[in-house]
mmCIF file of C-alpha atoms in Angstrom:
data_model
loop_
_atom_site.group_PDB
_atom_site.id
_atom_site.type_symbol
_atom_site.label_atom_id
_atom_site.label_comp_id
_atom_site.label_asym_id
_atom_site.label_seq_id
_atom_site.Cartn_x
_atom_site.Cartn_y
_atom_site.Cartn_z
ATOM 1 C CA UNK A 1 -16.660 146.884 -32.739
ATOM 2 C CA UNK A 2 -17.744 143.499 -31.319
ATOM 3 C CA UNK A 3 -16.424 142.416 -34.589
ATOM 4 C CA UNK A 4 -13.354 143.771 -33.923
ATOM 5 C CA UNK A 5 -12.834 142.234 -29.919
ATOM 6 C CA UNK A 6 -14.254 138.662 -31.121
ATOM 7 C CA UNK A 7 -11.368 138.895 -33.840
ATOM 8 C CA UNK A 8 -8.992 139.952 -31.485
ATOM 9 C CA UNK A 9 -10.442 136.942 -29.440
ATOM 10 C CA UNK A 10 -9.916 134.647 -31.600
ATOM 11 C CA UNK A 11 -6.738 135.297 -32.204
ATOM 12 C CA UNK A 12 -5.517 135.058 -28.842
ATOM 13 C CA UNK A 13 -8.034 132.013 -28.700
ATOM 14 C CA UNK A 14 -5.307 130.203 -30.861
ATOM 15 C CA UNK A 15 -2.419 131.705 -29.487
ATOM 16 C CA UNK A 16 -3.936 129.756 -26.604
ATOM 17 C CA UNK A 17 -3.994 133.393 -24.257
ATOM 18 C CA UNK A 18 -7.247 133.190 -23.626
ATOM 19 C CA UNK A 19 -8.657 133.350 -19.985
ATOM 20 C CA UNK A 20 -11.629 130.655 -19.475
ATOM 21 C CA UNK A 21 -14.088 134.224 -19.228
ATOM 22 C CA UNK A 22 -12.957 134.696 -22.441
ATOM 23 C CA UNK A 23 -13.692 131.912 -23.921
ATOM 24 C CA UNK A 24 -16.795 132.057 -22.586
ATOM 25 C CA UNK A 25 -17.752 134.926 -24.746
ATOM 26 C CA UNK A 26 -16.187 133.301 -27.533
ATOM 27 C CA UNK A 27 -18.583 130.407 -27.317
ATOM 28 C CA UNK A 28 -21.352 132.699 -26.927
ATOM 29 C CA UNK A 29 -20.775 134.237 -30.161
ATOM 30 C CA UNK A 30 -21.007 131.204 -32.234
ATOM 31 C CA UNK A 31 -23.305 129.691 -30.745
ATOM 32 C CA UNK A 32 -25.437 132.646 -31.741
ATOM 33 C CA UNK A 33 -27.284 133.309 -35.063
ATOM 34 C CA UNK A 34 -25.213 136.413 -35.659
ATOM 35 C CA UNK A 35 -22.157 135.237 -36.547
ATOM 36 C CA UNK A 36 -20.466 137.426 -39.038
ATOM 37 C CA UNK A 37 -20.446 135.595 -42.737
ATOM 38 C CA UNK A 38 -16.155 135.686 -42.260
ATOM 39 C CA UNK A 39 -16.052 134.229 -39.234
ATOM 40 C CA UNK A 40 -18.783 131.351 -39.906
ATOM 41 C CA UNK A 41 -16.109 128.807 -40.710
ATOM 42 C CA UNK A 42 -15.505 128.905 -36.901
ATOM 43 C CA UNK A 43 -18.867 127.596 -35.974
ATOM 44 C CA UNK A 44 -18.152 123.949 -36.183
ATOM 45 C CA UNK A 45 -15.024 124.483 -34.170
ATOM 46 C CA UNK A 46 -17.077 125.906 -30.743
ATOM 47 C CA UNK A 47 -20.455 124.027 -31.912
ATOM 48 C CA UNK A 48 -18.267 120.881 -31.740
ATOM 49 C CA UNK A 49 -16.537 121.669 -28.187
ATOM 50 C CA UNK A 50 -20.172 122.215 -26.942
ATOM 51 C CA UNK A 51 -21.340 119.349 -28.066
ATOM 52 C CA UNK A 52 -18.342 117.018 -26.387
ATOM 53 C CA UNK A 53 -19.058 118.856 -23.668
ATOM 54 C CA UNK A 54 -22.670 118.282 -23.255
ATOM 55 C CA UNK A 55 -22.501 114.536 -23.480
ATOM 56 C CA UNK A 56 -24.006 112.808 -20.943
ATOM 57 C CA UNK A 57 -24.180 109.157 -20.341
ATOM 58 C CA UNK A 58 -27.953 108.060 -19.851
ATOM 59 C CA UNK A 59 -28.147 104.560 -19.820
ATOM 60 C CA UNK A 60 -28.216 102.327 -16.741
ATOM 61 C CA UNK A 61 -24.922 100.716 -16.365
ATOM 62 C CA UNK A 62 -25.243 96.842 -17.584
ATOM 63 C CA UNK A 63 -25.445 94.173 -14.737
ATOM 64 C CA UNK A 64 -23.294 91.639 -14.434
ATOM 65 C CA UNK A 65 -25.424 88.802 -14.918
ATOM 66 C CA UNK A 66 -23.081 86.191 -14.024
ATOM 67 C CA UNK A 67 -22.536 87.062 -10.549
ATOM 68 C CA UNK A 68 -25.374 85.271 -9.243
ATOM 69 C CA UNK A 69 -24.056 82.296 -10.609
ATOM 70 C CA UNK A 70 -20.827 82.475 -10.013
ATOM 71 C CA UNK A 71 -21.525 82.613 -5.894
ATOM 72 C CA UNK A 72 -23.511 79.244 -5.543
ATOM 73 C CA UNK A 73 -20.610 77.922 -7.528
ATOM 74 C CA UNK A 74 -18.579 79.316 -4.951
ATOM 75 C CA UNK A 75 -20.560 78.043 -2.176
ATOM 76 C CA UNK A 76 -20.582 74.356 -3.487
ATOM 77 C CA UNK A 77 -16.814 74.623 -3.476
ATOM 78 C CA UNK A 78 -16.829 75.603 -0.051
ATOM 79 C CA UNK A 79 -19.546 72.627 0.902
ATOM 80 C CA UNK A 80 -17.221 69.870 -0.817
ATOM 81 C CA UNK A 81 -13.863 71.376 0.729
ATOM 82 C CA UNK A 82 -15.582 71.332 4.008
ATOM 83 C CA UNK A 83 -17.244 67.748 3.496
ATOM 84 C CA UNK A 84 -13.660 66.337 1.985
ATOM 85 C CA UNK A 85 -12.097 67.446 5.339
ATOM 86 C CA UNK A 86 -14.440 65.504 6.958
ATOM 87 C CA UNK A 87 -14.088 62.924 5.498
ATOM 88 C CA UNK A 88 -10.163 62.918 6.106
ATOM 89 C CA UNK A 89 -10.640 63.492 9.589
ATOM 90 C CA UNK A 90 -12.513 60.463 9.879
ATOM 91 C CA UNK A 91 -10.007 58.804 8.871
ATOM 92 C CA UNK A 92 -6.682 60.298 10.778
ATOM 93 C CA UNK A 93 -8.994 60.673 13.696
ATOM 94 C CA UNK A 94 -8.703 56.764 14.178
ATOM 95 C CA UNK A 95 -7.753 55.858 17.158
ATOM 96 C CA UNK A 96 -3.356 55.832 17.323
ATOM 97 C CA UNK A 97 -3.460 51.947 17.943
ATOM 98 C CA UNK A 98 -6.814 50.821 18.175
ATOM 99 C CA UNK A 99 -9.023 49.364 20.705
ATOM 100 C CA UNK A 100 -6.090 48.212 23.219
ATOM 101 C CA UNK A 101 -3.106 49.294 24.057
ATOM 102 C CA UNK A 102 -1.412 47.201 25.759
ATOM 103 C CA UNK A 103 0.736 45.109 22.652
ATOM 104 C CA UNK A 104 0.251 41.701 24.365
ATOM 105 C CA UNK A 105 -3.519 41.695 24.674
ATOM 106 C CA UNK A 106 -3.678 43.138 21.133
ATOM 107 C CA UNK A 107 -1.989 40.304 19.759
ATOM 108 C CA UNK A 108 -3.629 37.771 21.640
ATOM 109 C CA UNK A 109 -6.710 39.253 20.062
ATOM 110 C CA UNK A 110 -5.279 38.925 16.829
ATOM 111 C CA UNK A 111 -4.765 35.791 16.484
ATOM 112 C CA UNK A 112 -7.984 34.959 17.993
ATOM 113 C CA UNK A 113 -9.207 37.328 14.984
ATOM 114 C CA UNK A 114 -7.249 35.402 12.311
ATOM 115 C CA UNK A 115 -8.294 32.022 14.265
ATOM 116 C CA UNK A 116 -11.493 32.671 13.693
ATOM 117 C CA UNK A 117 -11.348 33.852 10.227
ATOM 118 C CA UNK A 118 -8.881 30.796 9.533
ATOM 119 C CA UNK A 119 -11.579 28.497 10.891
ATOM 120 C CA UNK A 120 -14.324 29.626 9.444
ATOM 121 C CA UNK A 121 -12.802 29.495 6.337
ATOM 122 C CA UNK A 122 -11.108 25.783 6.927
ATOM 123 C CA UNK A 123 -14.915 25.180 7.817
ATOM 124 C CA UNK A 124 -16.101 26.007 3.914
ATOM 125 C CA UNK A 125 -13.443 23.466 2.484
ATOM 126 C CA UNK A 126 -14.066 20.295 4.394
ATOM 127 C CA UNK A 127 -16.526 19.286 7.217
ATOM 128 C CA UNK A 128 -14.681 19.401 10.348
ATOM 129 C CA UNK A 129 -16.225 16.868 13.016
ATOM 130 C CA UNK A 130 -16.817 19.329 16.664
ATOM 131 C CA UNK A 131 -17.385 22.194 14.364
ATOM 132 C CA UNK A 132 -20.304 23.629 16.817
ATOM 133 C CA UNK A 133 -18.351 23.319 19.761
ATOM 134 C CA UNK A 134 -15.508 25.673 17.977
ATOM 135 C CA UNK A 135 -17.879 28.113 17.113
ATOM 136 C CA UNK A 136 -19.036 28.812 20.508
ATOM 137 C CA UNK A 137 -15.611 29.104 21.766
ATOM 138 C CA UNK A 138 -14.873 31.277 19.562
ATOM 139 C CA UNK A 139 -17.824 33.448 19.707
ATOM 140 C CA UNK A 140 -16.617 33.918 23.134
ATOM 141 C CA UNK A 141 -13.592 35.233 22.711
ATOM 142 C CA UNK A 142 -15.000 36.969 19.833
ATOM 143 C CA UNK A 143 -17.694 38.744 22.520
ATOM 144 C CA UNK A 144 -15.603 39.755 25.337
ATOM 145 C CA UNK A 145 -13.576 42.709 24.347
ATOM 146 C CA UNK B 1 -31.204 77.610 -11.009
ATOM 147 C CA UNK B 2 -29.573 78.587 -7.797
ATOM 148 C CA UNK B 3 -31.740 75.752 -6.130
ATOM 149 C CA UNK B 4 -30.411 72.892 -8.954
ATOM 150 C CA UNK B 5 -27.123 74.080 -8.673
ATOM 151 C CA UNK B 6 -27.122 73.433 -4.751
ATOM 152 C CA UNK B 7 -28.764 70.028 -5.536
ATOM 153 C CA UNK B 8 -25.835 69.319 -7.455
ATOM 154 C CA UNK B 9 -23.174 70.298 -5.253
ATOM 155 C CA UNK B 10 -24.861 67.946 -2.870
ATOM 156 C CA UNK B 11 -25.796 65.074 -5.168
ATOM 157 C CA UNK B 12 -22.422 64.753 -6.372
ATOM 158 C CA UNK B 13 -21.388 64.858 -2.272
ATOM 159 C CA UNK B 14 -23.341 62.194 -1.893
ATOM 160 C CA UNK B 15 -21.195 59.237 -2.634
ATOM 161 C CA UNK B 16 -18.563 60.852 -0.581
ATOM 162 C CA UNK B 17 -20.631 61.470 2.545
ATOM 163 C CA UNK B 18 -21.858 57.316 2.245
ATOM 164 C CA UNK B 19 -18.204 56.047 2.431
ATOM 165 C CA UNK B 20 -17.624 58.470 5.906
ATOM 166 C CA UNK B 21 -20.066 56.926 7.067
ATOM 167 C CA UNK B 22 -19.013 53.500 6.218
ATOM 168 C CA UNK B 23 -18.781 51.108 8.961
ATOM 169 C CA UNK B 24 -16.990 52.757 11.362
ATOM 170 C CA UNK B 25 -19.956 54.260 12.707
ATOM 171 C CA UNK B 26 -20.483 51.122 14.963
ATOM 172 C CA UNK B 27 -17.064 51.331 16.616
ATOM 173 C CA UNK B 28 -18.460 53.147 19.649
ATOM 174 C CA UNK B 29 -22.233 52.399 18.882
ATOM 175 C CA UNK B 30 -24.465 51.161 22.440
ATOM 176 C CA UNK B 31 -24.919 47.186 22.160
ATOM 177 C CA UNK B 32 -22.016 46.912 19.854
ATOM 178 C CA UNK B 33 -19.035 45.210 20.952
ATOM 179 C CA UNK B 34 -16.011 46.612 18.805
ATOM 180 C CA UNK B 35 -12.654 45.651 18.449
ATOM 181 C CA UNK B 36 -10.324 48.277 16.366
ATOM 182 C CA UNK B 37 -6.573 48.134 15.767
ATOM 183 C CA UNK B 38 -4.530 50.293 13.061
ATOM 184 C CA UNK B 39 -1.064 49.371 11.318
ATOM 185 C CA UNK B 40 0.499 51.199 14.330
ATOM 186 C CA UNK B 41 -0.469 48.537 16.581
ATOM 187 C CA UNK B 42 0.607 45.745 14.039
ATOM 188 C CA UNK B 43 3.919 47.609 13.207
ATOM 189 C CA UNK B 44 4.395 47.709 17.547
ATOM 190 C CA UNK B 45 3.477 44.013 17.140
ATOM 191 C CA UNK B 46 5.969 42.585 14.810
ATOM 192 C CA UNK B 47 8.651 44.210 17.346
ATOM 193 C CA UNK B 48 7.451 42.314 20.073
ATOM 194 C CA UNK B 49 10.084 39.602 20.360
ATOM 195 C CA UNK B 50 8.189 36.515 18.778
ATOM 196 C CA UNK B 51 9.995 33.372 20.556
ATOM 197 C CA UNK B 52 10.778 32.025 17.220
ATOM 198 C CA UNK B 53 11.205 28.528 17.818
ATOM 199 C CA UNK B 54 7.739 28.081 17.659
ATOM 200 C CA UNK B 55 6.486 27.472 13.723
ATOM 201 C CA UNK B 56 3.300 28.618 15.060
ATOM 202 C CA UNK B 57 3.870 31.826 16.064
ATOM 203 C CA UNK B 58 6.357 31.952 13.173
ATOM 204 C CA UNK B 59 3.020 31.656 11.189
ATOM 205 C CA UNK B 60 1.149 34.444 13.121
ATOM 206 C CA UNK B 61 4.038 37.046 13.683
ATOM 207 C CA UNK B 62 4.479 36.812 8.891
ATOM 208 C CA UNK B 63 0.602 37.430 9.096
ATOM 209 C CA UNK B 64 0.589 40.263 11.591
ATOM 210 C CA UNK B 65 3.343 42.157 10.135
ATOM 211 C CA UNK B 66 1.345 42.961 7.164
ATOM 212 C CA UNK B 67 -1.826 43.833 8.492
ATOM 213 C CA UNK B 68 -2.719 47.334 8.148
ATOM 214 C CA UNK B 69 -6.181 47.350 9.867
ATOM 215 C CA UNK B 70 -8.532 44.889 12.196
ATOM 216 C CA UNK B 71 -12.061 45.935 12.448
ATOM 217 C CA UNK B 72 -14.755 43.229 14.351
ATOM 218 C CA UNK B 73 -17.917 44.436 15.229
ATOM 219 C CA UNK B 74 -20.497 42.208 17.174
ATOM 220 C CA UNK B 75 -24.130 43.061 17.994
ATOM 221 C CA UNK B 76 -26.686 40.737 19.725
ATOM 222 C CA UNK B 77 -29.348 43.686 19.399
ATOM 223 C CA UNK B 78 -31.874 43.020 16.523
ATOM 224 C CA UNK B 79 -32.370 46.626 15.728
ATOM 225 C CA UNK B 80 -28.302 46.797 15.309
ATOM 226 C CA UNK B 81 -28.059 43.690 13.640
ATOM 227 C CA UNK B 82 -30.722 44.337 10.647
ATOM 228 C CA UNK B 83 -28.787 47.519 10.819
ATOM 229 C CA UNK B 84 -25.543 46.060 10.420
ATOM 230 C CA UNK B 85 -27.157 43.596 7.482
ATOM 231 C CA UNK B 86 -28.219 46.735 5.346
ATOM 232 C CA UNK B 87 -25.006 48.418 5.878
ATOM 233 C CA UNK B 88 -22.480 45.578 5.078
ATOM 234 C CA UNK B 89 -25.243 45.227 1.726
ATOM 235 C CA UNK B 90 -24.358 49.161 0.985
ATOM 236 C CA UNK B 91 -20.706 48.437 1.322
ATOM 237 C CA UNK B 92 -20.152 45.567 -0.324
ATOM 238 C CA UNK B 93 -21.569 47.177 -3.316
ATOM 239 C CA UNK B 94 -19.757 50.805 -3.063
ATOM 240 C CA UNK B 95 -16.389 48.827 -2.284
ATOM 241 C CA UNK B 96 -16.984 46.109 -5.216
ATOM 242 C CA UNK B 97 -15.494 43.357 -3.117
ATOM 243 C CA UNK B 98 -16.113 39.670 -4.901
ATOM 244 C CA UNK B 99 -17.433 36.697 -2.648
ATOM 245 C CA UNK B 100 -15.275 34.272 -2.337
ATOM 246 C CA UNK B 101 -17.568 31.315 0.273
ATOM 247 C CA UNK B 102 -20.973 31.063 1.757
ATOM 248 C CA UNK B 103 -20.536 28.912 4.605
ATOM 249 C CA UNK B 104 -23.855 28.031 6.351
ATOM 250 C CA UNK B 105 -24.064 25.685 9.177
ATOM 251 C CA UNK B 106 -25.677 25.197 12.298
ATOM 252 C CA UNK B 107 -28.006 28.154 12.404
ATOM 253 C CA UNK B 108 -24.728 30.397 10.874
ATOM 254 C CA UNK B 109 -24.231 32.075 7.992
ATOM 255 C CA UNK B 110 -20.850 33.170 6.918
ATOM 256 C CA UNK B 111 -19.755 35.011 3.921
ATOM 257 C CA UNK B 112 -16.486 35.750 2.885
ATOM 258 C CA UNK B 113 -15.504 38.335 0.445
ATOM 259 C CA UNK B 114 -11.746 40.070 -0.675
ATOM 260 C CA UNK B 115 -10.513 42.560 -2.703
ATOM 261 C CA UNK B 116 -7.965 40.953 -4.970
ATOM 262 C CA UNK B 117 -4.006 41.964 -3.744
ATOM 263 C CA UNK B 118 -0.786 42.182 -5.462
ATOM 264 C CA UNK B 119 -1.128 38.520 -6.813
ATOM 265 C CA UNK B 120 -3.596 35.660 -6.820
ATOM 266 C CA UNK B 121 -2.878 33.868 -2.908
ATOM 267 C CA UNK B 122 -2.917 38.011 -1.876
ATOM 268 C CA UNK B 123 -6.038 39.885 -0.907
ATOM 269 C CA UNK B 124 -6.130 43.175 0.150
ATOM 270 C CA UNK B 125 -9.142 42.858 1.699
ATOM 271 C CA UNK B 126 -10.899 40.199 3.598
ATOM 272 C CA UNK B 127 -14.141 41.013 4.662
ATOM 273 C CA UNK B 128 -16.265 37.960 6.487
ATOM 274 C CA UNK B 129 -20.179 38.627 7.318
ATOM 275 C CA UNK B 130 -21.164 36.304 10.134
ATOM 276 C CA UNK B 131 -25.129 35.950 11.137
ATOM 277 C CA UNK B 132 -26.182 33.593 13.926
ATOM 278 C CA UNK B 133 -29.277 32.811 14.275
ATOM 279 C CA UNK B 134 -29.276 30.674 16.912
ATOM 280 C CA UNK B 135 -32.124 30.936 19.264
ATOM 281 C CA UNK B 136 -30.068 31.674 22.473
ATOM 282 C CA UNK B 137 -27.175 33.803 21.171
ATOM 283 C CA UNK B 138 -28.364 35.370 17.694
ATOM 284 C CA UNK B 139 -25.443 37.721 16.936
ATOM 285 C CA UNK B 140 -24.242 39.573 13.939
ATOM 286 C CA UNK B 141 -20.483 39.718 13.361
ATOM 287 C CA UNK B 142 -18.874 42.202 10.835
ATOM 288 C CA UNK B 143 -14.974 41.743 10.538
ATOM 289 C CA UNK B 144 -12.709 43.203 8.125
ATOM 290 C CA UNK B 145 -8.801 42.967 7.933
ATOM 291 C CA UNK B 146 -7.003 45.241 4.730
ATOM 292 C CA UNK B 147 -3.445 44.413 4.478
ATOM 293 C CA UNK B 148 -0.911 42.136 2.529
ATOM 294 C CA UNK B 149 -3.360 39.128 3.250
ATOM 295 C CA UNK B 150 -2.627 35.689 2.163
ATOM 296 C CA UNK B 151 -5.603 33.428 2.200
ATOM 297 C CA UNK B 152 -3.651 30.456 2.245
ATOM 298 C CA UNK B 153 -1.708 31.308 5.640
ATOM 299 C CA UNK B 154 -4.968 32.316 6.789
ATOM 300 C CA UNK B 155 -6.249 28.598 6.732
ATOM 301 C CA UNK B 156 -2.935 27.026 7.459
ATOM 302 C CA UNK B 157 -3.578 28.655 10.930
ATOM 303 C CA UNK B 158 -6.176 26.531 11.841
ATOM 304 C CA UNK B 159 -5.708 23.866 9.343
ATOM 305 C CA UNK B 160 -3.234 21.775 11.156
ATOM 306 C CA UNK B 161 -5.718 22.070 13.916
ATOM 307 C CA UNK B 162 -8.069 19.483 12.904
ATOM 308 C CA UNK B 163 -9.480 17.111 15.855
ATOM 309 C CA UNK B 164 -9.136 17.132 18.098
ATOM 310 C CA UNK B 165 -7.938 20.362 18.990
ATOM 311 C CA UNK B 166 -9.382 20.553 21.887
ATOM 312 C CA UNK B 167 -6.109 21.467 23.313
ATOM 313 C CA UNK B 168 -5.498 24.085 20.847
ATOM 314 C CA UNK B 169 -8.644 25.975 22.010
ATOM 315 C CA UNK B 170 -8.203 25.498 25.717
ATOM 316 C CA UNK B 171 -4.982 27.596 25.269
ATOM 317 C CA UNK B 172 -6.935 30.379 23.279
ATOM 318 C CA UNK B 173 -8.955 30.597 26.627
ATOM 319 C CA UNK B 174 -6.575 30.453 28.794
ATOM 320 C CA UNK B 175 -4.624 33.227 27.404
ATOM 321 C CA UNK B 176 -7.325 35.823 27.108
#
């Protein structure tokens, strides 16, 4: 009787014709104590699909740990692009030609640059007689811009 | 960890964020008189036509042409000036420029310092530290030319100057 239909089961269970309700029943069976002495080589075979399918996945899913890490990295990065573009600014954001424009005063204030870098330098080699009264001409034109 | 990581970041900036600051700060400072001009300005220079006759302007026009930057800063304030004094300290050291004179006379100090150029009569940077202290016109003058310098053109200029020159410096007067 139920002997017969779990047979008859199980046979269609490998012919793989069996519905899922089927199955089901099939299951049932062997997980049950009264599986007929025959049929007990079986029991793995359902025990083991039951198991699989009872597997659940407790534990808390790891952290990564580096993250935390990883971002301040990232944000010094950002502070020393930011800071180098500064700094590069400063330096493009110079003025095109400087302090004057016009070509003629700037070179007129050039030389009196170089004059005065000439003489104070002339000044450390020898002792130049008048030497006071060049200075103050030349912090003069030194002073007005 | 997050904190000494930050500290880092900003440690290691901090060599970076001293050299912006650098000098240029004083260029448009209150009480500073400043006098700026680039390569672009020299480079506009050495197309001016030079009336080449002249040796002396001969003389200037070779030195101009390979300037790449003029920088004079002059303060008569004594907040800006012992300013100035612990800044030009701060670069001197970060930019490892050697002394070359100490001049001191009349109540003025000057020092001199380079950065060593493509050969020995080059510098690529002259750097001169001037500090009056005169009674009636204490000033503090930072100046700083980078270029293809050569220090012995640079004293020619004035050299053949001698006294008197008295001339010679009317005509700087004049002119401005």
């Amino acid at each position: 009787m139920e002997l017969d239909k779990i047979k008859m089961l199980l046979d269609k269970y490998f012919d793989a014709e069996t519905t899922l309700e089927e199955e089901q029943v099939l299951q049932d069976y062997f997980s049950s104590n009264e599986v007929a002495i025959e049929l007990q080589e079986y029991i793995p075979l359902f025990n083991f699909r039951k198991i699989e399918r009872d597997i659940e996945f407790n534990h808390s899913l790891p952290k990564r740990g580096n993250q935390g890490l990883y971002k301040w990295f990232a944000v010094a990065a950002s502070i020393a692009i930011i800071g180098g573009l500064f700094l590069f600014n400063d330096i493009k954001n110079e003025p095109e030609l400087g302090t004057y424009e016009d070509p003629q005063v700037a070179l007129q204030k050039t030389k009196d640059v170089l004059n005065m870098v000439s003489f104070y330098m002339n000044q450390g080699q020898e002792n130049l007689e008048y030497v006071s009264e060049f200075g103050e001409v030349t912090n003069k034109i030194i002073k007005t811009p | 960890m997050k904190k000494s990581i930050l500290i880092l970041a900003v440690s290691l900036m901090m060599p970076f964020i001293g050299a912006a600051q650098d000098l240029t700060k004083y260029e448009n400072m209150k009480d500073v008189t400043s006098m700026v001009m680039t390569s672009k300005m020299f480079k506009l220079l050495s197309n001016i036509d030079f009336s080449s006759e002249d040796k002396e302007v001969q003389a200037y026009s070779d030195l101009i042409e390979d300037l790449e930057n003029i920088m004079v800063f002059v303060s008569e304030k004594p907040e800006i000036r012992k300013q100035m004094a612990a800044d030009v300290q701060q670069y001197l050291k970060n930019s490892k420029l050697d002394e070359l004179m100490r001049v001191t006379d009349d109540g003025k100090t000057v020092k001199f310092y380079s950065k060593p150029g493509r050969n020995s009569e080059y510098v690529s940077e002259l750097f001169m530290f001037l500090e009056s202290t005169d009674k009636e016109e204490p000033a503090t003058v930072i100046l700083r030319i980078t270029g293809d310098i050569n220090l012995k053109d640079v004293s020619k200029l004035t050299q053949d100057l001698k006294v008197p020159g008295a001339e010679e410096l009317k005509n700087i007067e004049t002119k401005k």
